[in-house]
């Protein structure tokens, strides 16, 4: 029962477009906040901050703060974060593979 509850909570935290795009953007690199914001097109400062906190809370992103003025903060994926990225990559591959079929279905449905 506890595992199911925890799984639902984790899914809720990571199953949104921003979290998945952040995981994809960080990839194998280490990025600063401003670099990451440039990589994730359309994300606001607030949404990036909130999603990075959720990813860090769930052990998917590691945040490193350097004691400089102003502080330098870098983000990198942890082992579990890299494993999630493999799933995100598979989802991206699926999207590319079936994009034409999805667009055709949306046209038939009237939602382009």
mmCIF file of C-alpha atoms in Angstrom:
data_model
loop_
_atom_site.group_PDB
_atom_site.id
_atom_site.type_symbol
_atom_site.label_atom_id
_atom_site.label_comp_id
_atom_site.label_asym_id
_atom_site.label_seq_id
_atom_site.Cartn_x
_atom_site.Cartn_y
_atom_site.Cartn_z
ATOM 1 C CA UNK A 1 0.000 0.000 0.000
ATOM 2 C CA UNK A 2 2.781 2.443 0.915
ATOM 3 C CA UNK A 3 4.662 1.712 -2.328
ATOM 4 C CA UNK A 4 1.531 2.445 -4.381
ATOM 5 C CA UNK A 5 0.997 5.713 -2.548
ATOM 6 C CA UNK A 6 4.637 6.722 -2.998
ATOM 7 C CA UNK A 7 4.543 5.772 -6.684
ATOM 8 C CA UNK A 8 1.469 7.970 -7.232
ATOM 9 C CA UNK A 9 3.200 10.853 -5.470
ATOM 10 C CA UNK A 10 6.362 10.452 -7.556
ATOM 11 C CA UNK A 11 4.346 10.182 -10.792
ATOM 12 C CA UNK A 12 2.516 13.352 -9.835
ATOM 13 C CA UNK A 13 5.834 15.144 -9.325
ATOM 14 C CA UNK A 14 7.525 14.021 -12.534
ATOM 15 C CA UNK A 15 4.675 13.388 -14.973
ATOM 16 C CA UNK A 16 4.381 16.938 -16.190
ATOM 17 C CA UNK A 17 5.813 18.492 -19.292
ATOM 18 C CA UNK A 18 8.300 20.699 -17.468
ATOM 19 C CA UNK A 19 9.875 17.985 -15.332
ATOM 20 C CA UNK A 20 10.307 15.692 -18.323
ATOM 21 C CA UNK A 21 11.758 18.506 -20.445
ATOM 22 C CA UNK A 22 14.177 19.429 -17.644
ATOM 23 C CA UNK A 23 15.373 15.827 -17.349
ATOM 24 C CA UNK A 24 15.860 15.705 -21.112
ATOM 25 C CA UNK A 25 17.647 19.079 -21.168
ATOM 26 C CA UNK A 26 20.119 18.254 -18.394
ATOM 27 C CA UNK A 27 20.942 14.899 -19.936
ATOM 28 C CA UNK A 28 24.549 13.934 -19.332
ATOM 29 C CA UNK A 29 25.633 17.481 -18.647
ATOM 30 C CA UNK A 30 25.904 19.762 -15.651
ATOM 31 C CA UNK A 31 24.043 23.017 -16.204
ATOM 32 C CA UNK A 32 23.625 26.257 -14.347
ATOM 33 C CA UNK A 33 20.118 27.596 -13.731
ATOM 34 C CA UNK A 34 20.299 30.186 -16.519
ATOM 35 C CA UNK A 35 21.680 27.637 -18.986
ATOM 36 C CA UNK A 36 18.895 25.243 -18.105
ATOM 37 C CA UNK A 37 16.260 27.937 -18.509
ATOM 38 C CA UNK A 38 17.565 28.649 -22.028
ATOM 39 C CA UNK A 39 17.441 24.935 -22.868
ATOM 40 C CA UNK A 40 13.807 24.509 -21.776
ATOM 41 C CA UNK A 41 11.958 26.790 -24.160
ATOM 42 C CA UNK A 42 9.035 28.671 -22.647
ATOM 43 C CA UNK A 43 9.567 27.789 -18.994
ATOM 44 C CA UNK A 44 9.266 30.604 -16.478
ATOM 45 C CA UNK A 45 11.750 31.206 -13.678
ATOM 46 C CA UNK A 46 9.098 30.132 -11.146
ATOM 47 C CA UNK A 47 8.201 26.883 -12.942
ATOM 48 C CA UNK A 48 11.844 25.944 -13.417
ATOM 49 C CA UNK A 49 12.533 26.546 -9.721
ATOM 50 C CA UNK A 50 9.489 24.526 -8.607
ATOM 51 C CA UNK A 51 10.257 21.594 -10.883
ATOM 52 C CA UNK A 52 13.948 21.515 -9.994
ATOM 53 C CA UNK A 53 12.959 21.361 -6.309
ATOM 54 C CA UNK A 54 10.584 18.458 -6.996
ATOM 55 C CA UNK A 55 13.228 16.616 -8.994
ATOM 56 C CA UNK A 56 15.805 17.223 -6.266
ATOM 57 C CA UNK A 57 13.334 16.129 -3.555
ATOM 58 C CA UNK A 58 12.811 12.853 -5.400
ATOM 59 C CA UNK A 59 16.556 12.268 -5.804
ATOM 60 C CA UNK A 60 16.580 12.731 -9.581
ATOM 61 C CA UNK A 61 18.606 15.948 -9.738
ATOM 62 C CA UNK A 62 21.600 16.955 -7.681
ATOM 63 C CA UNK A 63 21.992 20.642 -6.881
ATOM 64 C CA UNK A 64 25.480 21.953 -6.127
ATOM 65 C CA UNK A 65 25.935 25.443 -4.698
ATOM 66 C CA UNK A 66 29.342 27.100 -4.903
ATOM 67 C CA UNK A 67 30.163 29.777 -2.293
ATOM 68 C CA UNK A 68 30.774 32.633 -4.688
ATOM 69 C CA UNK A 69 29.179 36.060 -4.975
ATOM 70 C CA UNK A 70 26.658 35.698 -6.452
ATOM 71 C CA UNK A 71 26.291 32.000 -5.632
ATOM 72 C CA UNK A 72 26.856 29.657 -8.540
ATOM 73 C CA UNK A 73 24.366 26.778 -8.653
ATOM 74 C CA UNK A 74 24.679 23.760 -10.932
ATOM 75 C CA UNK A 75 22.334 20.874 -11.637
ATOM 76 C CA UNK A 76 23.111 17.358 -12.781
ATOM 77 C CA UNK A 77 21.109 14.150 -13.002
ATOM 78 C CA UNK A 78 21.671 11.479 -10.361
ATOM 79 C CA UNK A 79 21.723 7.760 -11.160
ATOM 80 C CA UNK A 80 17.927 7.479 -10.832
ATOM 81 C CA UNK A 81 17.593 10.679 -12.889
ATOM 82 C CA UNK A 82 19.709 9.197 -15.681
ATOM 83 C CA UNK A 83 17.531 6.069 -15.590
ATOM 84 C CA UNK A 84 14.431 8.263 -15.903
ATOM 85 C CA UNK A 85 16.077 10.032 -18.823
ATOM 86 C CA UNK A 86 16.294 6.702 -20.661
ATOM 87 C CA UNK A 87 12.505 6.435 -20.279
ATOM 88 C CA UNK A 88 12.048 10.043 -21.435
ATOM 89 C CA UNK A 89 14.271 9.328 -24.447
ATOM 90 C CA UNK A 90 12.092 6.313 -25.290
ATOM 91 C CA UNK A 91 8.986 8.508 -25.052
ATOM 92 C CA UNK A 92 10.583 11.067 -27.379
ATOM 93 C CA UNK A 93 11.486 8.302 -29.834
ATOM 94 C CA UNK A 94 7.892 7.028 -29.686
ATOM 95 C CA UNK A 95 6.608 10.545 -30.389
ATOM 96 C CA UNK A 96 8.856 10.923 -33.434
ATOM 97 C CA UNK A 97 7.947 7.460 -34.694
ATOM 98 C CA UNK A 98 4.179 8.036 -34.465
ATOM 99 C CA UNK A 99 3.934 11.786 -35.020
ATOM 100 C CA UNK A 100 2.328 11.448 -38.465
ATOM 101 C CA UNK A 101 -0.270 8.976 -37.170
ATOM 102 C CA UNK A 102 -1.052 11.185 -34.177
ATOM 103 C CA UNK A 103 -1.421 14.275 -36.368
ATOM 104 C CA UNK A 104 -3.720 12.358 -38.731
ATOM 105 C CA UNK A 105 -5.876 11.144 -35.833
ATOM 106 C CA UNK A 106 -6.109 14.704 -34.497
ATOM 107 C CA UNK A 107 -7.152 15.990 -37.918
ATOM 108 C CA UNK A 108 -9.893 13.354 -38.092
ATOM 109 C CA UNK A 109 -11.001 14.303 -34.593
ATOM 110 C CA UNK A 110 -10.980 17.965 -35.516
ATOM 111 C CA UNK A 111 -8.268 19.027 -33.095
ATOM 112 C CA UNK A 112 -5.184 20.156 -35.000
#
